[in-house]
């Protein structure tokens, strides 16, 4: 069940990246991110109110949650900081780079998570899973090389650095999620961390973007903005539910979620008319084969 949830999360993450790219094109980054955190908070606000006020609206459903302790809130605040840091770097990078370049860089996160999971949690992969991991790594390396044909200098591009930093923080978030999800309810985590992120982004936007809004990229509304929150909330919910399974392996879940690059690649070709697609298509096939091996090894 946890692997099915991981694949579901991967598909939703792909659509999340597409909505994010559409929203950020020619738009101010911080207000878009602020609205994303706002809409994500609203999605889970009923569950939060039900739990905190003892209303019982979702009793017996997957959205049922219980109030958390001060220590639990502290853990969620730290998660909010980690994720928001990753998002800020990632949003700026996504705005200035093709989605078919951002996807492969983001897909390196499982490598970092794999190393971290082996060191921190003592996870071990079987032969079939290792085959899937190696195939995915080879395909990601090929994707990164083919992206050079689009004129992006990986060594001297600040937006590439932003995406790389976002990937590192995303890997840290994945390892931290494995730790806290063994201790906290997923609905409690998701509802509160969205709310904490909104408050953080409200302060950041007011302090950094608002005073200079007339001298920087203007903000304009796009209906893709609320879709960011919808796809992300559903993807995160499936992800956190997967990690609740005691048999779930964070290294495998993280690798499967990076399969979202397939969705973003397809939409990059169809919606954004990005270039160099033929060379990248072969690499994506390797990613799919790698995902199959991961699935077979986890049955």
Short mmCIF file of N, CA, C and O in Angstrom, two decimals, residues 124-210:
data_model
loop_
_atom_site.label_atom_id
_atom_site.label_comp_id
_atom_site.label_asym_id
_atom_site.label_seq_id
_atom_site.Cartn_x
_atom_site.Cartn_y
_atom_site.Cartn_z
N UNK A 124 18.45 -0.92 4.18
CA UNK A 124 19.21 -1.69 3.20
C UNK A 124 18.29 -2.07 2.05
O UNK A 124 17.13 -2.44 2.26
N UNK A 125 18.82 -1.99 0.84
CA UNK A 125 18.04 -2.32 -0.35
C UNK A 125 18.40 -3.71 -0.84
O UNK A 125 19.55 -4.15 -0.73
N UNK A 126 17.40 -4.42 -1.42
CA UNK A 126 17.70 -5.71 -2.02
C UNK A 126 18.23 -5.51 -3.44
O UNK A 126 18.30 -4.38 -3.94
N UNK A 127 18.59 -6.61 -4.10
CA UNK A 127 19.24 -6.52 -5.41
C UNK A 127 18.35 -5.85 -6.44
O UNK A 127 18.82 -5.04 -7.26
N UNK A 128 17.07 -6.17 -6.42
CA UNK A 128 16.14 -5.59 -7.39
C UNK A 128 16.01 -4.08 -7.18
O UNK A 128 15.98 -3.31 -8.14
N UNK A 129 15.94 -3.68 -5.94
CA UNK A 129 15.84 -2.26 -5.64
C UNK A 129 17.11 -1.51 -6.02
O UNK A 129 17.06 -0.40 -6.55
N UNK A 130 18.27 -2.14 -5.77
CA UNK A 130 19.52 -1.52 -6.17
C UNK A 130 19.59 -1.35 -7.69
O UNK A 130 20.11 -0.35 -8.19
N UNK A 131 19.06 -2.33 -8.42
CA UNK A 131 19.02 -2.22 -9.88
C UNK A 131 18.19 -1.01 -10.30
O UNK A 131 18.59 -0.24 -11.18
N UNK A 132 17.05 -0.84 -9.65
CA UNK A 132 16.21 0.31 -9.95
C UNK A 132 16.89 1.62 -9.63
O UNK A 132 16.81 2.59 -10.40
N UNK A 133 17.58 1.67 -8.50
CA UNK A 133 18.28 2.88 -8.10
C UNK A 133 19.39 3.22 -9.10
O UNK A 133 19.53 4.37 -9.55
N UNK A 134 20.17 2.21 -9.50
CA UNK A 134 21.28 2.45 -10.43
C UNK A 134 20.77 2.89 -11.80
O UNK A 134 21.35 3.79 -12.42
N UNK A 135 19.69 2.27 -12.27
CA UNK A 135 19.12 2.69 -13.55
C UNK A 135 18.64 4.14 -13.48
O UNK A 135 18.84 4.92 -14.42
N UNK A 136 18.02 4.49 -12.37
CA UNK A 136 17.55 5.86 -12.22
C UNK A 136 18.71 6.85 -12.18
O UNK A 136 18.65 7.92 -12.79
N UNK A 137 19.78 6.47 -11.49
CA UNK A 137 20.94 7.37 -11.41
C UNK A 137 21.59 7.57 -12.78
O UNK A 137 21.97 8.69 -13.14
N UNK A 138 21.70 6.49 -13.54
CA UNK A 138 22.28 6.60 -14.88
C UNK A 138 21.41 7.51 -15.76
O UNK A 138 21.91 8.38 -16.48
N UNK A 139 20.11 7.31 -15.67
CA UNK A 139 19.20 8.11 -16.50
C UNK A 139 19.26 9.59 -16.11
O UNK A 139 19.21 10.47 -16.98
N UNK A 140 19.38 9.86 -14.82
CA UNK A 140 19.44 11.25 -14.38
C UNK A 140 20.74 11.90 -14.82
O UNK A 140 20.77 13.08 -15.19
N UNK A 141 21.82 11.14 -14.81
CA UNK A 141 23.10 11.67 -15.30
C UNK A 141 23.00 12.01 -16.78
O UNK A 141 23.46 13.08 -17.22
N UNK A 142 22.36 11.14 -17.55
CA UNK A 142 22.19 11.39 -18.98
C UNK A 142 21.30 12.61 -19.23
O UNK A 142 21.56 13.42 -20.12
N UNK A 143 20.26 12.74 -18.42
CA UNK A 143 19.37 13.90 -18.56
C UNK A 143 20.12 15.20 -18.28
O UNK A 143 19.94 16.21 -18.97
N UNK A 144 20.96 15.17 -17.27
CA UNK A 144 21.72 16.37 -16.93
C UNK A 144 22.67 16.75 -18.06
O UNK A 144 22.84 17.93 -18.37
N UNK A 145 23.30 15.76 -18.68
CA UNK A 145 24.22 16.04 -19.79
C UNK A 145 23.47 16.58 -21.01
O UNK A 145 23.92 17.53 -21.66
N UNK A 146 22.32 16.00 -21.31
CA UNK A 146 21.58 16.46 -22.48
C UNK A 146 21.04 17.87 -22.29
O UNK A 146 20.82 18.59 -23.26
N UNK A 147 20.85 18.28 -21.05
CA UNK A 147 20.35 19.63 -20.79
C UNK A 147 21.36 20.70 -21.16
O UNK A 147 20.99 21.86 -21.39
N UNK A 148 22.63 20.33 -21.24
CA UNK A 148 23.66 21.31 -21.59
C UNK A 148 23.46 21.86 -23.00
O UNK A 148 23.92 22.95 -23.32
N UNK A 149 22.79 21.10 -23.84
CA UNK A 149 22.57 21.54 -25.22
C UNK A 149 21.65 22.75 -25.30
O UNK A 149 21.54 23.37 -26.35
N UNK A 150 20.99 23.06 -24.20
CA UNK A 150 20.08 24.20 -24.19
C UNK A 150 20.77 25.48 -23.76
O UNK A 150 20.12 26.50 -23.53
N UNK A 151 22.09 25.43 -23.63
CA UNK A 151 22.85 26.64 -23.36
C UNK A 151 22.91 27.06 -21.91
O UNK A 151 23.27 28.20 -21.61
N UNK A 152 22.56 26.16 -21.00
CA UNK A 152 22.61 26.48 -19.58
C UNK A 152 23.93 25.97 -19.01
O UNK A 152 24.20 24.77 -19.03
N UNK A 153 24.74 26.90 -18.50
CA UNK A 153 26.03 26.55 -17.92
C UNK A 153 25.83 26.18 -16.45
O UNK A 153 25.63 27.04 -15.60
N UNK A 154 25.90 24.90 -16.17
CA UNK A 154 25.63 24.43 -14.81
C UNK A 154 26.61 25.00 -13.79
O UNK A 154 26.28 25.18 -12.63
N UNK A 155 27.84 25.28 -14.22
CA UNK A 155 28.87 25.70 -13.28
C UNK A 155 28.77 27.18 -12.91
O UNK A 155 29.29 27.58 -11.87
N UNK A 156 28.11 27.98 -13.74
CA UNK A 156 28.11 29.42 -13.50
C UNK A 156 26.72 30.04 -13.53
O UNK A 156 26.58 31.25 -13.71
N UNK A 157 25.70 29.24 -13.35
CA UNK A 157 24.33 29.74 -13.40
C UNK A 157 23.74 29.77 -12.00
O UNK A 157 23.63 28.73 -11.34
N UNK A 158 23.35 30.95 -11.53
CA UNK A 158 22.86 31.09 -10.17
C UNK A 158 21.55 30.34 -9.96
O UNK A 158 21.27 29.85 -8.86
N UNK A 159 20.75 30.21 -11.03
CA UNK A 159 19.47 29.52 -10.89
C UNK A 159 19.67 28.02 -10.78
O UNK A 159 18.88 27.33 -10.11
N UNK A 160 20.72 27.50 -11.41
CA UNK A 160 21.07 26.09 -11.23
C UNK A 160 21.47 25.86 -9.77
O UNK A 160 21.10 24.85 -9.15
N UNK A 161 22.21 26.81 -9.21
CA UNK A 161 22.60 26.71 -7.80
C UNK A 161 21.37 26.71 -6.91
O UNK A 161 21.30 25.95 -5.93
N UNK A 162 20.39 27.54 -7.24
CA UNK A 162 19.15 27.58 -6.46
C UNK A 162 18.44 26.23 -6.47
O UNK A 162 17.99 25.74 -5.43
N UNK A 163 18.35 25.63 -7.65
CA UNK A 163 17.69 24.33 -7.76
C UNK A 163 18.47 23.26 -7.00
O UNK A 163 17.89 22.38 -6.35
N UNK A 164 19.80 23.35 -7.07
CA UNK A 164 20.63 22.38 -6.35
C UNK A 164 20.43 22.51 -4.84
O UNK A 164 20.30 21.50 -4.13
N UNK A 165 20.40 23.74 -4.35
CA UNK A 165 20.17 23.96 -2.92
C UNK A 165 18.77 23.49 -2.51
O UNK A 165 18.58 22.94 -1.42
N UNK A 166 17.80 23.72 -3.39
CA UNK A 166 16.45 23.24 -3.12
C UNK A 166 16.43 21.72 -3.02
O UNK A 166 15.73 21.15 -2.17
N UNK A 167 17.20 21.06 -3.88
CA UNK A 167 17.27 19.60 -3.85
C UNK A 167 17.89 19.09 -2.55
O UNK A 167 17.42 18.12 -1.96
N UNK A 168 18.94 19.77 -2.11
CA UNK A 168 19.61 19.38 -0.86
C UNK A 168 18.65 19.52 0.32
O UNK A 168 18.51 18.61 1.15
N UNK A 169 17.97 20.66 0.39
CA UNK A 169 17.03 20.88 1.49
C UNK A 169 15.84 19.92 1.38
O UNK A 169 15.28 19.50 2.40
N UNK A 170 15.46 19.58 0.16
CA UNK A 170 14.39 18.61 -0.02
C UNK A 170 14.79 17.24 0.50
O UNK A 170 13.97 16.51 1.08
N UNK A 171 16.05 16.87 0.30
CA UNK A 171 16.54 15.60 0.82
C UNK A 171 16.56 15.60 2.34
O UNK A 171 16.20 14.62 2.99
N UNK A 172 16.99 16.72 2.92
CA UNK A 172 16.97 16.86 4.38
C UNK A 172 15.54 16.72 4.90
O UNK A 172 15.28 16.06 5.91
N UNK A 173 14.60 17.33 4.18
CA UNK A 173 13.20 17.24 4.56
C UNK A 173 12.71 15.80 4.52
O UNK A 173 11.96 15.35 5.40
N UNK A 174 13.13 15.05 3.50
CA UNK A 174 12.71 13.66 3.40
C UNK A 174 13.18 12.82 4.57
O UNK A 174 12.43 12.01 5.12
N UNK A 175 14.42 13.02 4.97
CA UNK A 175 14.95 12.28 6.12
C UNK A 175 14.25 12.70 7.41
O UNK A 175 13.94 11.86 8.27
N UNK A 176 13.99 13.98 7.54
CA UNK A 176 13.32 14.48 8.74
C UNK A 176 11.88 13.97 8.80
O UNK A 176 11.36 13.66 9.88
N UNK A 177 11.24 13.86 7.64
CA UNK A 177 9.87 13.34 7.59
C UNK A 177 9.80 11.91 8.14
O UNK A 177 8.86 11.55 8.84
N UNK A 178 10.78 11.10 7.77
CA UNK A 178 10.80 9.72 8.25
C UNK A 178 10.88 9.70 9.78
O UNK A 178 10.26 8.85 10.43
N UNK A 179 11.61 10.65 10.34
CA UNK A 179 11.75 10.72 11.80
C UNK A 179 10.45 11.15 12.47
O UNK A 179 9.97 10.50 13.40
N UNK A 180 9.85 12.24 11.98
CA UNK A 180 8.67 12.77 12.69
C UNK A 180 7.41 11.96 12.40
O UNK A 180 6.51 11.91 13.24
N UNK A 181 7.34 11.31 11.22
CA UNK A 181 6.11 10.58 10.90
C UNK A 181 5.99 9.29 11.70
O UNK A 181 4.93 8.68 11.73
N UNK A 182 7.08 8.88 12.33
CA UNK A 182 6.99 7.73 13.24
C UNK A 182 6.44 8.16 14.60
O UNK A 182 6.16 7.32 15.45
N UNK A 183 6.28 9.48 14.78
CA UNK A 183 5.87 10.01 16.08
C UNK A 183 4.59 10.85 16.02
O UNK A 183 3.92 11.01 17.04
N UNK A 184 4.27 11.39 14.85
CA UNK A 184 3.15 12.32 14.75
C UNK A 184 2.12 11.86 13.73
O UNK A 184 2.43 11.12 12.80
N UNK A 185 0.90 12.34 13.91
CA UNK A 185 -0.19 12.05 12.99
C UNK A 185 0.01 12.84 11.70
O UNK A 185 0.32 14.04 11.74
N UNK A 186 -0.15 12.21 10.51
CA UNK A 186 0.10 12.91 9.25
C UNK A 186 -0.81 14.11 9.01
O UNK A 186 -0.38 15.12 8.44
N UNK A 187 -2.07 14.01 9.41
CA UNK A 187 -2.99 15.13 9.21
C UNK A 187 -2.60 16.31 10.11
O UNK A 187 -2.64 17.47 9.69
N UNK A 188 -2.20 16.01 11.33
CA UNK A 188 -1.72 17.06 12.24
C UNK A 188 -0.50 17.76 11.64
O UNK A 188 -0.43 18.99 11.62
N UNK A 189 0.43 16.97 11.13
CA UNK A 189 1.65 17.54 10.55
C UNK A 189 1.32 18.42 9.36
O UNK A 189 1.77 19.57 9.27
N UNK A 190 0.53 17.90 8.43
CA UNK A 190 0.29 18.64 7.20
C UNK A 190 -0.53 19.90 7.43
O UNK A 190 -0.25 20.95 6.85
N UNK A 191 -1.54 19.82 8.28
CA UNK A 191 -2.38 20.99 8.50
C UNK A 191 -1.61 22.11 9.21
O UNK A 191 -1.72 23.28 8.83
N UNK A 192 -0.82 21.75 10.20
CA UNK A 192 -0.10 22.78 10.95
C UNK A 192 1.12 23.30 10.20
O UNK A 192 1.44 24.49 10.26
N UNK A 193 1.82 22.42 9.48
CA UNK A 193 3.02 22.93 8.80
C UNK A 193 2.64 23.85 7.65
O UNK A 193 3.35 24.82 7.35
N UNK A 194 1.50 23.62 7.02
CA UNK A 194 1.01 24.56 6.01
C UNK A 194 0.71 25.92 6.64
O UNK A 194 1.04 26.97 6.07
N UNK A 195 0.08 25.89 7.79
CA UNK A 195 -0.29 27.14 8.46
C UNK A 195 0.95 27.91 8.92
O UNK A 195 1.04 29.13 8.74
N UNK A 196 1.91 27.19 9.49
CA UNK A 196 3.14 27.85 9.92
C UNK A 196 3.89 28.45 8.73
O UNK A 196 4.46 29.54 8.81
N UNK A 197 3.89 27.74 7.62
CA UNK A 197 4.55 28.26 6.42
C UNK A 197 3.87 29.54 5.93
O UNK A 197 4.54 30.47 5.47
N UNK A 198 2.55 29.58 6.01
CA UNK A 198 1.83 30.78 5.58
C UNK A 198 2.25 31.98 6.42
O UNK A 198 2.51 33.07 5.89
N UNK A 199 2.31 31.80 7.73
CA UNK A 199 2.72 32.91 8.60
C UNK A 199 4.15 33.36 8.28
O UNK A 199 4.45 34.56 8.24
N UNK A 200 5.04 32.40 8.07
CA UNK A 200 6.42 32.74 7.73
C UNK A 200 6.51 33.49 6.41
O UNK A 200 7.23 34.48 6.28
N UNK A 201 5.76 33.02 5.41
CA UNK A 201 5.79 33.66 4.10
C UNK A 201 5.15 35.04 4.14
O UNK A 201 5.56 35.95 3.41
N UNK A 202 4.13 35.21 4.97
CA UNK A 202 3.49 36.53 5.09
C UNK A 202 4.50 37.55 5.60
O UNK A 202 4.58 38.68 5.08
N UNK A 203 5.27 37.17 6.60
CA UNK A 203 6.29 38.07 7.14
C UNK A 203 7.38 38.34 6.10
O UNK A 203 7.79 39.49 5.89
N UNK A 204 7.84 37.28 5.43
CA UNK A 204 8.91 37.43 4.44
C UNK A 204 8.47 38.29 3.26
O UNK A 204 9.21 39.17 2.80
N UNK A 205 7.26 38.06 2.78
CA UNK A 205 6.76 38.84 1.63
C UNK A 205 6.57 40.30 2.01
O UNK A 205 6.91 41.21 1.23
N UNK A 206 6.05 40.54 3.20
CA UNK A 206 5.84 41.92 3.65
C UNK A 206 7.17 42.65 3.84
O UNK A 206 7.27 43.85 3.57
N UNK A 207 8.18 41.94 4.28
CA UNK A 207 9.47 42.57 4.57
C UNK A 207 10.35 42.72 3.33
O UNK A 207 11.08 43.71 3.20
N UNK A 208 10.28 41.75 2.42
CA UNK A 208 11.21 41.73 1.29
C UNK A 208 10.59 42.23 -0.01
O UNK A 208 11.16 43.08 -0.70
N UNK A 209 9.41 41.70 -0.37
CA UNK A 209 8.85 42.01 -1.69
C UNK A 209 7.99 43.28 -1.68
O UNK A 209 8.11 44.12 -2.58
N UNK A 210 7.13 43.43 -0.70
CA UNK A 210 6.16 44.53 -0.71
C UNK A 210 6.81 45.91 -0.81
O UNK A 210 6.38 46.73 -1.64
#
